[in-house]
Amino acid sequence: MTVQFDRIALIGIGLIGSSIAHDIKRLGLAKEVVIATRSADTLKRAEELQLGDRYTTSSAEAVKDADLVIVSVPVGASESVAKEIAGSLKPGAIVTDVGSTKASVIAQMQPHMPPHVHFIPGHPLAGTEKSGPDAGFPGLFEGRWCIFTPIAGTDEAALKRLRQFWEALGSKVDEMDPEHHDKVLAIVSHLPHIIAYNIVGTADDLEAVTESEVIKYSASGFRDFTRLAASDPTMWRDVCLHNKDAILEMLARFSEDLAYLQRAIRWGEGDKIFDLFTRTRSIRRSIIQAGQDVDAPDFGRPHPLEKNA
Amino acid sequence: MTVQFDRIALIGIGLIGSSIAHDIKRLGLAKEVVIATRSADTLKRAEELQLGDRYTTSSAEAVKDADLVIVSVPVGASESVAKEIAGSLKPGAIVTDVGSTKASVIAQMQPHMPPHVHFIPGHPLAGTEKSGPDAGFPGLFEGRWCIFTPIAGTDEAALKRLRQFWEALGSKVDEMDPEHHDKVLAIVSHLPHIIAYNIVGTADDLEAVTESEVIKYSASGFRDFTRLAASDPTMWRDVCLHNKDAILEMLARFSEDLAYLQRAIRWGEGDKIFDLFTRTRSIRRSIIQAGQDVDAPDFGRPHPLEKNA
């Protein structure tokens, strides 16, 4: 493929950073990749995995002469990274991030960005429940959305270059304003994770049912929640703290709806229950039709003798 | 394999009933299988799929001379089925069910069972989000638990025969008292389904985020819930109405825990959030170690370029 940037600096090398690294190498998108992370152990592991060309624990060092800087850290660390790199950024460099919340990242980074760089906030909607540099793999972004939330007056040429980069990784790029992004993600991603963490916690605390029973019989529904509840705790703590308003709004609605359903169960109002349970089924069908999930039963988990297994 | 019963009657031929039918045929466990369902259309479909040897819309007709009767209907229909079949059951017949709630099924069926039959309540913990006779497949029960909740004084020989039947289908059989079963299932199955239905309903009702946005970006977490929320509405309405006490207890705990988490988010208490998110991760690991789920990221959904894809 075509070299798109002479030097790319990756700040943070977890699941997302390392997946980007795999793809840059696979597709030959840069002449040189510099990797920075604060933890010496993580940096060593990135080097063992040969994810880049140079390695440093200094973000400031890493961004020197980089044409593209991709910040892939928990959103709560955005401001400290912005402060560290600000003085070393090359004029004309594109600085982007991959954070799951956008208004907060902009508030943390934008004030520190020198006028001679192009800061374009971004969010690839991709990932798994695994974390760390070993969790990354080539192709993670293939067919997935990447949402930019550009600041007014952003240079069109820079925007186009960054779009071409994500498109080279196989992503489809969307643009949105940061507040709307944060609301959309609150319902499609943040609330599901919080609810999943919460139900797994509730199950863990029961006295009447043992943890070994929960584990043994988890295939009856519970295990579907445990995947999300196994996601990186630091990343998700930061999401909760940095998209607070939208998350609290969604939580309030969810709890209100749950109280309605709980009341229907208590009073034996079968019709209300049936109506909700019917409505939700059609949403699943729409998701499958939109190609956002597989139609195989049970997410296509192996069933020993099934025809399609 | 060995013929275990001369005649098996299957009352109800949805996902579970039809999967049992597939396995009986595949394994040669009966000389004759009689299928009964109230809906003429469903019965016709069962016949087209060649799931049995004889077909009738009369449960009473179906159970005549049957050595094993398996009732696979929504739990709310248990009493009417028990009434219908009671007068036609053969002396010495084993009558079992597959219902997701056990105390209620026993209360509905037991009073109608003649003394000359062996009524053994059962619950195979298996299924997918699909429903109806087309949803069944051979091997559904392979490696899955089947829980018996036998009534005091149940004939040991009958219990053993039923156990052998489920073991022939590949299941591991457990015994439990019905009240404990209902508590265990309330947390591992009923609460997860109710929460999944609820969150999908909440998302469907939003004004600030369109349904098409929810669908488009669902891969960020939301879609994991939609599988459960696509389950059979009639079956799940009945579960809600027939395991009310245990479900309300679990819902109360869940809501209490969610209020605690919500408060931590509102007040920016990162440590509390981090602690919960860390604890839940280890439960996921235990479920994978116990062989109750796959270790592949994202439930093993296909990622285009991944090494193991």
Coordinates of C-alpha atoms in Angstrom, one line a residue:
Chain A
M1 CA 0.0 0.0 0.0
T2 CA 0.9 3.7 -0.1
V3 CA 3.0 5.4 2.6
Q4 CA 0.6 8.0 4.1
F5 CA 2.9 9.5 6.8
D6 CA 6.6 9.6 7.2
R7 CA 6.4 9.2 11.0
I8 CA 3.5 8.1 13.2
A9 CA 3.7 8.4 16.9
L10 CA 1.4 6.1 19.0
I11 CA 0.9 7.4 22.5
G12 CA -0.5 4.4 24.5
I13 CA -0.2 0.9 23.2
G14 CA -3.2 -1.1 24.6
L15 CA -5.8 -3.0 22.6
I16 CA -6.5 0.0 20.3
G17 CA -3.0 1.4 20.0
S18 CA -1.5 -2.0 19.3
S19 CA -4.2 -2.9 16.7
I20 CA -3.4 0.4 14.9
A21 CA 0.3 -0.6 15.0
H22 CA -0.4 -4.0 13.5
D23 CA -2.4 -2.3 10.7
I24 CA 0.2 0.4 9.9
K25 CA 2.8 -2.3 9.5
R26 CA 0.6 -4.7 7.6
L27 CA -0.5 -1.9 5.2
G28 CA 2.8 0.0 5.1
L29 CA 1.2 3.3 6.0
A30 CA 4.2 4.9 7.6
K31 CA 8.0 4.9 7.1
E32 CA 8.5 4.9 10.9
V33 CA 6.3 4.2 13.9
V34 CA 7.3 5.5 17.3
I35 CA 5.6 4.0 20.3
A36 CA 5.4 5.7 23.7
T37 CA 3.8 4.4 26.9
R38 CA 4.5 5.3 30.5
S39 CA 4.9 1.8 31.8
A40 CA 8.3 0.3 31.1
D41 CA 6.9 -3.2 31.2
T42 CA 4.2 -2.4 28.6
L43 CA 6.8 -0.7 26.4
K44 CA 9.1 -3.8 26.7
R45 CA 6.2 -6.0 25.7
A46 CA 5.4 -3.7 22.7
E47 CA 9.0 -4.1 21.6
E48 CA 8.9 -7.9 22.0
L49 CA 5.8 -7.9 19.8
Q50 CA 7.7 -5.7 17.3
L51 CA 4.8 -3.3 17.1
G52 CA 6.9 -0.3 16.1
D53 CA 10.4 1.0 15.0
R54 CA 11.3 3.0 18.1
Y55 CA 10.2 2.9 21.7
T56 CA 10.2 5.4 24.5
T57 CA 8.5 6.1 27.8
S58 CA 8.5 9.8 26.9
S59 CA 5.5 11.0 24.9
A60 CA 7.3 14.3 24.2
E61 CA 10.2 12.4 22.7
A62 CA 7.8 10.2 20.6
V63 CA 5.9 13.0 18.9
K64 CA 9.1 14.9 17.7
D65 CA 8.9 15.1 13.9
A66 CA 5.8 12.9 13.8
D67 CA 3.3 13.8 11.1
L68 CA 0.5 11.9 12.8
V69 CA 0.1 11.5 16.5
I70 CA -2.5 9.0 17.8
V71 CA -3.3 9.2 21.5
S72 CA -4.8 5.9 22.7
V73 CA -5.0 6.3 26.5
P74 CA -7.8 6.1 29.0
V75 CA -9.8 9.3 28.5
G76 CA -8.9 10.6 32.0
A77 CA -5.3 10.8 30.9
S78 CA -5.9 13.0 27.9
E79 CA -5.0 16.3 29.5
S80 CA -1.7 15.1 31.0
V81 CA -0.7 13.6 27.6
A82 CA -1.7 16.9 25.8
K83 CA 0.5 18.9 28.2
E84 CA 3.4 16.5 27.8
I85 CA 3.4 16.6 24.0
A86 CA 2.3 20.1 23.3
G87 CA 5.8 21.6 23.2
S88 CA 7.3 18.9 21.0
L89 CA 4.7 18.8 18.2
K90 CA 5.9 19.4 14.7
P91 CA 4.2 22.3 12.8
G92 CA 1.5 20.8 10.6
A93 CA 1.2 17.6 12.5
I94 CA -2.2 15.9 12.8
V95 CA -3.0 15.0 16.4
T96 CA -5.9 12.7 17.0
D97 CA -7.2 10.4 19.7
V98 CA -9.4 7.3 20.1
G99 CA -11.3 8.1 23.2
S100 CA -14.8 6.9 23.9
T101 CA -16.0 10.3 25.1
K102 CA -15.5 13.4 23.0
A103 CA -16.6 16.6 24.8
S104 CA -14.4 15.8 27.7
V105 CA -11.4 14.9 25.6
I106 CA -11.7 18.1 23.6
A107 CA -12.0 20.1 26.9
Q108 CA -8.8 18.4 28.2
M109 CA -6.7 18.6 25.0
Q110 CA -7.7 21.5 22.9
P111 CA -6.5 24.3 25.2
H112 CA -3.0 22.8 25.1
M113 CA -2.7 22.3 21.4
P114 CA -0.5 24.8 19.7
P115 CA -2.1 26.7 16.8
H116 CA 0.3 25.1 14.2
V117 CA -1.1 21.6 14.6
H118 CA -4.4 20.0 13.5
F119 CA -6.2 18.5 16.4
I120 CA -9.0 16.2 15.2
P121 CA -10.8 14.2 17.9
G122 CA -11.8 10.7 16.8
H123 CA -13.3 7.5 18.1
P124 CA -13.1 4.2 16.4
L125 CA -16.0 2.0 17.5
A126 CA -14.0 -1.1 17.7
G127 CA -12.6 -3.3 20.4
T128 CA -13.0 -6.5 22.4
E129 CA -13.2 -7.2 26.1
K130 CA -9.4 -7.9 26.1
S131 CA -6.8 -5.2 26.9
G132 CA -3.1 -4.5 26.7
P133 CA -0.6 -4.7 23.9
D134 CA -1.1 -8.5 23.5
A135 CA -4.8 -7.9 22.8
G136 CA -4.3 -6.0 19.6
F137 CA -4.6 -7.7 16.2
P138 CA -4.6 -6.6 12.5
G139 CA -8.1 -6.0 11.0
L140 CA -9.8 -4.8 14.2
F141 CA -11.1 -1.7 12.5
E142 CA -12.2 -3.5 9.3
G143 CA -15.8 -2.7 8.5
R144 CA -16.2 -0.7 11.8
W145 CA -17.2 2.9 12.2
C146 CA -14.8 5.7 13.2
I147 CA -16.5 8.9 14.3
F148 CA -14.7 12.2 14.0
T149 CA -16.0 15.1 16.1
P150 CA -14.0 18.0 14.4
I151 CA -13.8 21.4 16.0
A152 CA -15.1 24.3 13.9
G153 CA -12.6 25.6 11.4
T154 CA -10.6 22.4 11.2
D155 CA -8.4 22.3 8.1
E156 CA -10.1 20.3 5.4
A157 CA -6.9 18.8 4.0
A158 CA -5.9 17.5 7.4
L159 CA -9.4 16.0 7.9
K160 CA -9.1 14.3 4.5
R161 CA -5.7 12.8 5.4
L162 CA -7.0 11.4 8.6
R163 CA -10.1 10.0 6.9
Q164 CA -7.9 8.3 4.4
F165 CA -5.8 6.8 7.2
W166 CA -8.9 5.2 8.9
E167 CA -10.3 4.2 5.6
A168 CA -7.0 2.4 4.8
L169 CA -7.6 0.5 8.1
G170 CA -11.0 -0.6 6.7
S171 CA -13.1 1.8 8.7
K172 CA -16.2 3.8 7.6
V173 CA -15.8 7.4 8.8
D174 CA -18.7 9.4 10.2
E175 CA -18.7 13.0 11.5
M176 CA -20.8 14.2 14.4
D177 CA -20.7 17.0 17.0
P178 CA -19.1 15.9 20.2
E179 CA -22.2 16.4 22.4
H180 CA -24.3 14.2 20.1
H181 CA -21.5 11.6 19.9
D182 CA -21.5 11.4 23.7
K183 CA -25.3 10.9 23.9
V184 CA -25.2 8.2 21.2
L185 CA -22.4 6.4 22.8
A186 CA -24.0 6.7 26.2
I187 CA -26.9 4.5 25.0
V188 CA -25.1 2.1 22.6
S189 CA -22.0 1.5 24.6
H190 CA -21.7 3.2 28.0
L191 CA -25.0 2.1 29.5
P192 CA -24.7 -1.5 28.3
H193 CA -21.3 -1.7 29.9
I194 CA -22.4 -0.2 33.2
I195 CA -25.5 -2.4 33.4
A196 CA -23.3 -5.5 32.6
Y197 CA -20.8 -4.6 35.3
N198 CA -23.7 -4.0 37.7
I199 CA -25.5 -7.3 37.2
V200 CA -22.3 -9.3 37.5
G201 CA -21.6 -7.5 40.7
T202 CA -25.2 -8.2 42.0
A203 CA -24.8 -11.9 41.2
D204 CA -21.4 -12.0 43.0
D205 CA -22.9 -10.6 46.2
L206 CA -25.8 -13.1 46.6
E207 CA -25.9 -15.2 49.7
A208 CA -28.8 -17.6 48.6
V209 CA -27.0 -18.5 45.4
T210 CA -23.3 -19.4 45.4
E211 CA -20.7 -18.0 43.0
S212 CA -20.0 -21.5 41.8
E213 CA -23.7 -22.0 40.9
V214 CA -23.7 -18.7 39.0
I215 CA -20.7 -19.8 37.0
K216 CA -21.9 -23.4 36.5
Y217 CA -25.3 -22.3 35.1
S218 CA -24.2 -19.0 33.5
A219 CA -25.0 -20.2 30.0
S220 CA -28.7 -19.5 30.7
G221 CA -28.3 -15.8 29.9
F222 CA -25.8 -14.4 32.5
R223 CA -22.7 -15.1 30.5
D224 CA -23.8 -12.7 27.7
F225 CA -23.2 -9.9 30.2
T226 CA -19.9 -11.1 31.5
R227 CA -18.1 -10.3 28.2
L228 CA -18.8 -6.6 28.6
A229 CA -18.1 -6.8 32.4
A230 CA -14.6 -8.1 31.6
S231 CA -13.6 -4.9 29.8
D232 CA -10.7 -2.8 31.0
P233 CA -11.6 -1.3 34.4
T234 CA -9.4 1.8 34.0
M235 CA -10.8 2.7 30.6
W236 CA -14.4 2.2 31.8
R237 CA -14.0 4.1 35.0
D238 CA -12.7 7.0 33.0
V239 CA -15.7 6.8 30.6
C240 CA -18.1 6.9 33.5
L241 CA -16.3 9.9 35.0
H242 CA -16.0 11.7 31.7
N243 CA -19.4 11.3 30.1
K244 CA -21.2 11.8 33.4
D245 CA -24.2 13.9 32.2
A246 CA -25.2 11.7 29.3
I247 CA -24.7 8.5 31.3
L248 CA -26.7 9.8 34.3
E249 CA -29.5 10.8 31.9
M250 CA -29.6 7.3 30.3
L251 CA -29.4 5.6 33.7
A252 CA -32.4 7.6 34.9
R253 CA -34.4 6.5 31.9
F254 CA -33.3 2.9 32.2
S255 CA -34.3 2.8 35.9
E256 CA -37.6 4.5 35.2
D257 CA -38.4 1.9 32.6
L258 CA -37.2 -0.9 34.9
A259 CA -39.5 0.3 37.7
Y260 CA -42.4 0.2 35.2
L261 CA -41.6 -3.4 34.2
Q262 CA -41.0 -4.4 37.9
R263 CA -44.4 -3.0 38.8
A264 CA -46.0 -5.0 35.9
I265 CA -44.4 -8.1 37.1
R266 CA -45.6 -7.5 40.7
W267 CA -49.1 -6.9 39.6
G268 CA -49.2 -9.6 37.0
E269 CA -49.8 -7.3 34.1
G270 CA -48.9 -9.8 31.4
D271 CA -49.9 -7.6 28.5
K272 CA -47.5 -4.8 29.4
I273 CA -44.7 -7.4 29.7
F274 CA -45.6 -9.1 26.4
D275 CA -45.8 -5.8 24.6
L276 CA -42.2 -4.8 25.6
F277 CA -40.8 -8.2 24.9
T278 CA -42.3 -8.2 21.4
R279 CA -41.1 -4.7 20.6
T280 CA -37.5 -5.5 21.5
R281 CA -37.4 -8.6 19.2
S282 CA -37.7 -6.4 16.1
I283 CA -34.7 -4.3 17.1
R284 CA -32.6 -7.4 17.2
R285 CA -33.8 -8.2 13.6
S286 CA -32.9 -4.7 12.5
I287 CA -29.4 -5.1 13.9
I288 CA -28.9 -8.3 12.0
Q289 CA -30.3 -6.9 8.8
A290 CA -28.0 -3.9 9.1
G291 CA -25.0 -6.3 9.2
Q292 CA -24.1 -5.3 12.8
D293 CA -24.3 -8.8 14.2
V294 CA -24.4 -12.4 13.1
D295 CA -27.7 -14.2 12.7
A296 CA -26.4 -17.5 14.1
P297 CA -28.2 -18.5 17.3
D298 CA -26.3 -17.8 20.5
F299 CA -23.9 -15.5 18.7
G300 CA -22.7 -18.5 16.7
R301 CA -21.2 -20.1 19.8
P302 CA -20.4 -23.7 18.9
H303 CA -23.2 -26.2 19.3
P304 CA -21.7 -29.7 19.0
L305 CA -24.0 -31.3 16.4
E306 CA -25.6 -28.3 14.7
K307 CA -25.6 -28.3 10.9
N308 CA -23.7 -25.1 10.7
A309 CA -21.3 -25.8 13.6
Chain B
M1 CA -28.3 -46.5 20.4
T2 CA -30.7 -48.3 22.6
V3 CA -34.5 -47.8 22.5
Q4 CA -35.3 -46.4 26.0
F5 CA -39.1 -45.9 25.6
D6 CA -41.7 -47.5 23.4
R7 CA -43.6 -44.4 22.9
I8 CA -42.7 -40.8 23.7
A9 CA -45.3 -38.0 23.6
L10 CA -44.0 -34.5 23.1
I11 CA -46.5 -31.8 24.2
G12 CA -45.4 -28.6 22.6
I13 CA -43.0 -28.5 19.7
G14 CA -41.1 -25.2 19.9
L15 CA -37.4 -24.8 20.2
I16 CA -37.0 -27.2 23.1
G17 CA -39.6 -29.8 22.0
S18 CA -38.3 -29.9 18.4
S19 CA -34.7 -30.2 19.6
I20 CA -35.7 -33.2 21.8
A21 CA -37.5 -34.7 18.7
H22 CA -34.4 -34.3 16.6
D23 CA -32.3 -36.1 19.3
I24 CA -34.8 -38.9 19.9
K25 CA -34.7 -39.7 16.2
R26 CA -31.0 -39.3 15.8
L27 CA -30.3 -41.5 18.8
G28 CA -33.2 -44.0 18.2
L29 CA -34.4 -43.5 21.8
A30 CA -38.0 -44.4 21.1
K31 CA -40.0 -46.7 18.8
E32 CA -42.6 -44.0 18.3
V33 CA -42.8 -40.3 18.8
V34 CA -46.2 -38.6 19.0
I35 CA -46.3 -34.8 18.7
A36 CA -49.1 -32.6 20.0
T37 CA -49.5 -28.9 19.8
R38 CA -52.6 -26.7 19.9
S39 CA -51.8 -24.7 16.8
A40 CA -52.7 -26.5 13.6
D41 CA -50.1 -24.5 11.7
T42 CA -47.3 -25.4 14.1
L43 CA -48.4 -29.0 13.9
K44 CA -48.3 -29.0 10.1
R45 CA -44.8 -27.5 10.2
A46 CA -43.7 -30.2 12.7
E47 CA -45.0 -32.8 10.2
E48 CA -43.2 -31.1 7.3
L49 CA -40.0 -31.3 9.3
Q50 CA -40.7 -34.9 10.0
L51 CA -40.1 -34.4 13.7
G52 CA -42.3 -37.4 14.8
D53 CA -44.3 -40.4 13.8
R54 CA -47.8 -39.2 14.6
Y55 CA -49.3 -35.7 14.9
T56 CA -52.3 -34.4 16.8
T57 CA -53.8 -31.2 18.1
S58 CA -55.0 -33.2 21.2
S59 CA -52.7 -33.6 24.1
A60 CA -55.0 -36.2 25.6
E61 CA -54.8 -38.2 22.4
A62 CA -51.0 -37.9 22.2
V63 CA -50.3 -39.2 25.7
K64 CA -52.3 -42.4 25.3
D65 CA -50.0 -45.4 25.8
A66 CA -46.9 -43.1 26.0
D67 CA -44.2 -44.3 28.4
L68 CA -42.6 -40.8 28.6
V69 CA -44.5 -37.5 28.2
I70 CA -42.5 -34.3 27.9
V71 CA -44.4 -31.1 28.3
S72 CA -42.6 -28.2 26.5
V73 CA -45.0 -25.3 26.7
P74 CA -44.8 -21.8 28.1
V75 CA -44.9 -22.3 31.9
G76 CA -48.3 -20.4 32.1
A77 CA -49.9 -23.2 30.1
S78 CA -48.7 -26.0 32.5
E79 CA -52.0 -26.3 34.4
S80 CA -54.2 -26.5 31.3
V81 CA -52.0 -29.2 29.8
A82 CA -52.0 -31.2 33.1
K83 CA -55.8 -31.1 33.1
E84 CA -56.0 -32.2 29.5
I85 CA -53.7 -35.1 29.8
A86 CA -54.5 -36.4 33.3
G87 CA -57.3 -38.7 32.4
S88 CA -55.4 -40.3 29.5
L89 CA -52.0 -41.1 31.1
K90 CA -50.9 -44.7 31.1
P91 CA -50.1 -46.3 34.5
G92 CA -46.4 -46.1 35.1
A93 CA -45.8 -43.4 32.6
I94 CA -43.2 -40.8 33.4
V95 CA -44.4 -37.2 32.9
T96 CA -41.8 -34.4 32.9
D97 CA -41.6 -30.9 31.7
V98 CA -38.9 -28.4 30.6
G99 CA -40.2 -25.2 32.2
S100 CA -37.8 -22.4 33.4
T101 CA -39.6 -22.1 36.7
K102 CA -40.2 -25.1 38.9
A103 CA -42.3 -24.2 42.0
S104 CA -45.0 -22.8 39.9
V105 CA -45.0 -25.7 37.4
I106 CA -45.3 -28.1 40.3
A107 CA -48.1 -26.1 41.8
Q108 CA -49.9 -26.2 38.5
M109 CA -49.4 -29.8 37.5
Q110 CA -48.9 -31.9 40.6
P111 CA -52.5 -31.7 41.9
H112 CA -53.8 -33.1 38.5
M113 CA -51.4 -36.0 38.2
P114 CA -53.0 -39.4 38.9
P115 CA -51.1 -41.5 41.5
H116 CA -50.2 -44.1 39.0
V117 CA -47.8 -41.9 37.0
H118 CA -44.3 -40.5 37.9
F119 CA -44.3 -36.8 37.6
I120 CA -40.7 -35.5 37.6
P121 CA -40.3 -31.8 37.0
G122 CA -37.2 -30.9 34.9
H123 CA -35.5 -28.0 33.3
P124 CA -32.8 -28.3 30.6
L125 CA -30.7 -25.2 30.7
A126 CA -30.4 -24.9 27.0
G127 CA -31.8 -22.8 24.2
T128 CA -31.1 -20.0 21.8
E129 CA -32.9 -16.7 21.1
K130 CA -34.8 -18.4 18.3
S131 CA -38.2 -20.0 18.8
G132 CA -40.7 -22.4 17.1
P133 CA -40.3 -25.9 15.5
D134 CA -37.8 -24.6 12.9
A135 CA -35.5 -23.4 15.6
G136 CA -34.8 -26.9 17.0
F137 CA -31.6 -28.8 16.2
P138 CA -29.9 -32.0 17.2
G139 CA -27.3 -31.6 19.9
L140 CA -28.8 -28.6 21.6
F141 CA -28.5 -30.4 25.0
E142 CA -25.0 -31.7 24.5
G143 CA -22.8 -30.7 27.4
R144 CA -25.6 -28.6 29.0
W145 CA -27.2 -29.0 32.4
C146 CA -30.6 -30.5 33.0
I147 CA -32.0 -29.8 36.5
F148 CA -34.5 -32.1 38.1
T149 CA -36.6 -30.8 41.0
P150 CA -38.1 -34.1 42.2
I151 CA -41.0 -34.2 44.6
A152 CA -40.4 -36.1 47.9
G153 CA -41.0 -39.8 47.5
T154 CA -40.4 -40.0 43.7
D155 CA -39.8 -43.5 42.5
E156 CA -36.0 -44.0 42.1
A157 CA -36.3 -46.3 39.1
A158 CA -38.4 -43.7 37.2
L159 CA -35.9 -41.0 38.2
K160 CA -33.1 -43.1 36.9
R161 CA -34.8 -43.8 33.6
L162 CA -35.4 -40.0 33.0
R163 CA -31.8 -39.3 34.0
Q164 CA -30.6 -41.8 31.4
F165 CA -32.8 -40.2 28.8
W166 CA -31.2 -36.7 29.3
E167 CA -27.8 -38.2 29.5
A168 CA -28.3 -39.9 26.2
L169 CA -29.0 -36.4 24.8
G170 CA -25.6 -35.4 26.2
S171 CA -26.8 -33.5 29.2
K172 CA -25.4 -33.5 32.7
V173 CA -28.1 -33.9 35.3
D174 CA -28.4 -32.1 38.6
E175 CA -31.0 -32.3 41.3
M176 CA -32.2 -29.3 43.4
D177 CA -35.2 -28.4 45.4
P178 CA -37.7 -26.3 43.3
E179 CA -37.4 -23.1 45.5
H180 CA -33.6 -23.1 45.2
H181 CA -33.8 -23.7 41.4
D182 CA -36.1 -20.7 41.1
K183 CA -33.6 -18.5 42.9
V184 CA -30.6 -19.7 41.0
L185 CA -32.4 -19.3 37.7
A186 CA -33.7 -15.8 38.7
I187 CA -30.1 -14.5 38.8
V188 CA -28.4 -16.6 36.0
S189 CA -31.3 -16.4 33.5
H190 CA -34.4 -14.4 34.4
L191 CA -32.8 -11.2 35.6
P192 CA -30.4 -11.1 32.6
H193 CA -33.3 -11.5 30.2
I194 CA -35.4 -8.8 31.9
I195 CA -32.5 -6.4 32.0
A196 CA -31.8 -7.0 28.4
Y197 CA -35.4 -6.5 27.4
N198 CA -35.5 -3.3 29.4
I199 CA -32.4 -1.7 28.0
V200 CA -33.4 -2.4 24.5
G201 CA -36.8 -0.8 25.3
T202 CA -35.1 2.2 26.8
A203 CA -33.0 2.7 23.7
D204 CA -36.0 2.3 21.5
D205 CA -37.8 5.2 23.3
L206 CA -35.1 7.9 23.1
E207 CA -35.7 11.1 21.3
A208 CA -32.1 12.5 21.3
V209 CA -30.7 9.4 19.6
T210 CA -32.5 7.8 16.6
E211 CA -33.3 4.1 16.3
S212 CA -31.1 4.0 13.2
E213 CA -28.2 5.4 15.1
V214 CA -28.7 2.8 17.8
I215 CA -28.7 0.0 15.2
K216 CA -25.8 1.5 13.2
Y217 CA -23.5 1.7 16.2
S218 CA -24.8 -1.2 18.2
A219 CA -21.6 -3.2 18.0
S220 CA -20.2 -1.0 20.8
G221 CA -21.9 -3.1 23.4
F222 CA -25.6 -2.7 22.9
R223 CA -25.9 -5.7 20.5
D224 CA -24.8 -8.1 23.2
F225 CA -28.1 -7.4 25.0
T226 CA -30.3 -7.7 21.9
R227 CA -29.7 -11.5 21.6
L228 CA -31.5 -12.1 24.9
A229 CA -34.1 -9.4 24.1
A230 CA -35.0 -11.3 21.0
S231 CA -36.2 -14.4 23.0
D232 CA -39.7 -15.7 22.8
P233 CA -42.1 -13.1 24.3
T234 CA -44.7 -15.6 25.5
M235 CA -42.2 -17.8 27.2
W236 CA -40.6 -14.9 29.0
R237 CA -43.8 -13.2 30.0
D238 CA -44.8 -16.4 31.6
V239 CA -41.4 -16.7 33.4
C240 CA -41.9 -13.2 34.8
L241 CA -45.4 -14.0 36.0
H242 CA -44.5 -17.5 37.4
N243 CA -41.2 -16.8 39.2
K244 CA -42.4 -13.4 40.6
D245 CA -41.0 -13.5 44.1
A246 CA -37.5 -14.6 43.2
I247 CA -37.4 -12.1 40.3
L248 CA -38.6 -9.2 42.4
E249 CA -36.0 -10.0 45.0
M250 CA -33.2 -10.0 42.4
L251 CA -34.6 -6.9 40.7
A252 CA -34.5 -5.1 44.1
R253 CA -30.9 -6.0 44.7
F254 CA -29.9 -5.1 41.1
S255 CA -31.6 -1.7 41.4
E256 CA -30.0 -1.0 44.8
D257 CA -26.6 -1.8 43.4
L258 CA -27.3 0.3 40.4
A259 CA -28.3 3.3 42.6
Y260 CA -24.9 2.9 44.4
L261 CA -23.0 2.9 41.1
Q262 CA -25.0 5.8 39.8
R263 CA -24.2 7.8 42.9
A264 CA -20.5 7.0 42.5
I265 CA -20.7 8.3 38.9
R266 CA -22.5 11.4 40.0
W267 CA -20.0 12.2 42.7
G268 CA -16.9 11.2 40.7
E269 CA -16.0 8.4 43.1
G270 CA -13.5 6.7 40.7
D271 CA -12.3 4.1 43.3
K272 CA -15.7 2.6 43.9
I273 CA -16.3 2.3 40.2
F274 CA -12.8 0.8 39.6
D275 CA -13.3 -1.7 42.4
L276 CA -16.5 -3.1 41.0
F277 CA -15.2 -3.1 37.4
T278 CA -12.2 -5.1 38.6
R279 CA -14.2 -7.6 40.6
T280 CA -16.5 -8.5 37.7
R281 CA -13.6 -9.3 35.4
S282 CA -12.6 -12.3 37.5
I283 CA -16.1 -13.8 37.2
R284 CA -15.8 -13.7 33.4
R285 CA -12.4 -15.6 33.7
S286 CA -14.1 -18.2 36.0
I287 CA -16.9 -18.8 33.5
I288 CA -14.3 -19.4 30.7
Q289 CA -12.2 -21.7 33.0
A290 CA -15.4 -23.6 33.8
G291 CA -15.9 -24.2 30.1
Q292 CA -19.2 -22.3 30.1
D293 CA -18.1 -19.9 27.4
V294 CA -15.5 -19.4 24.7
D295 CA -12.3 -17.4 25.4
A296 CA -12.3 -15.9 21.9
P297 CA -12.7 -12.1 22.0
D298 CA -16.2 -10.7 21.2
F299 CA -17.7 -14.2 21.6
G300 CA -15.7 -15.3 18.7
R301 CA -17.6 -13.1 16.3
P302 CA -15.7 -13.0 13.0
H303 CA -13.0 -10.3 12.8
P304 CA -11.8 -10.3 9.1
L305 CA -8.1 -10.5 9.5
E306 CA -7.6 -12.0 12.9
K307 CA -5.2 -15.0 13.1
N308 CA -7.8 -17.3 14.5
A309 CA -10.7 -16.0 12.3

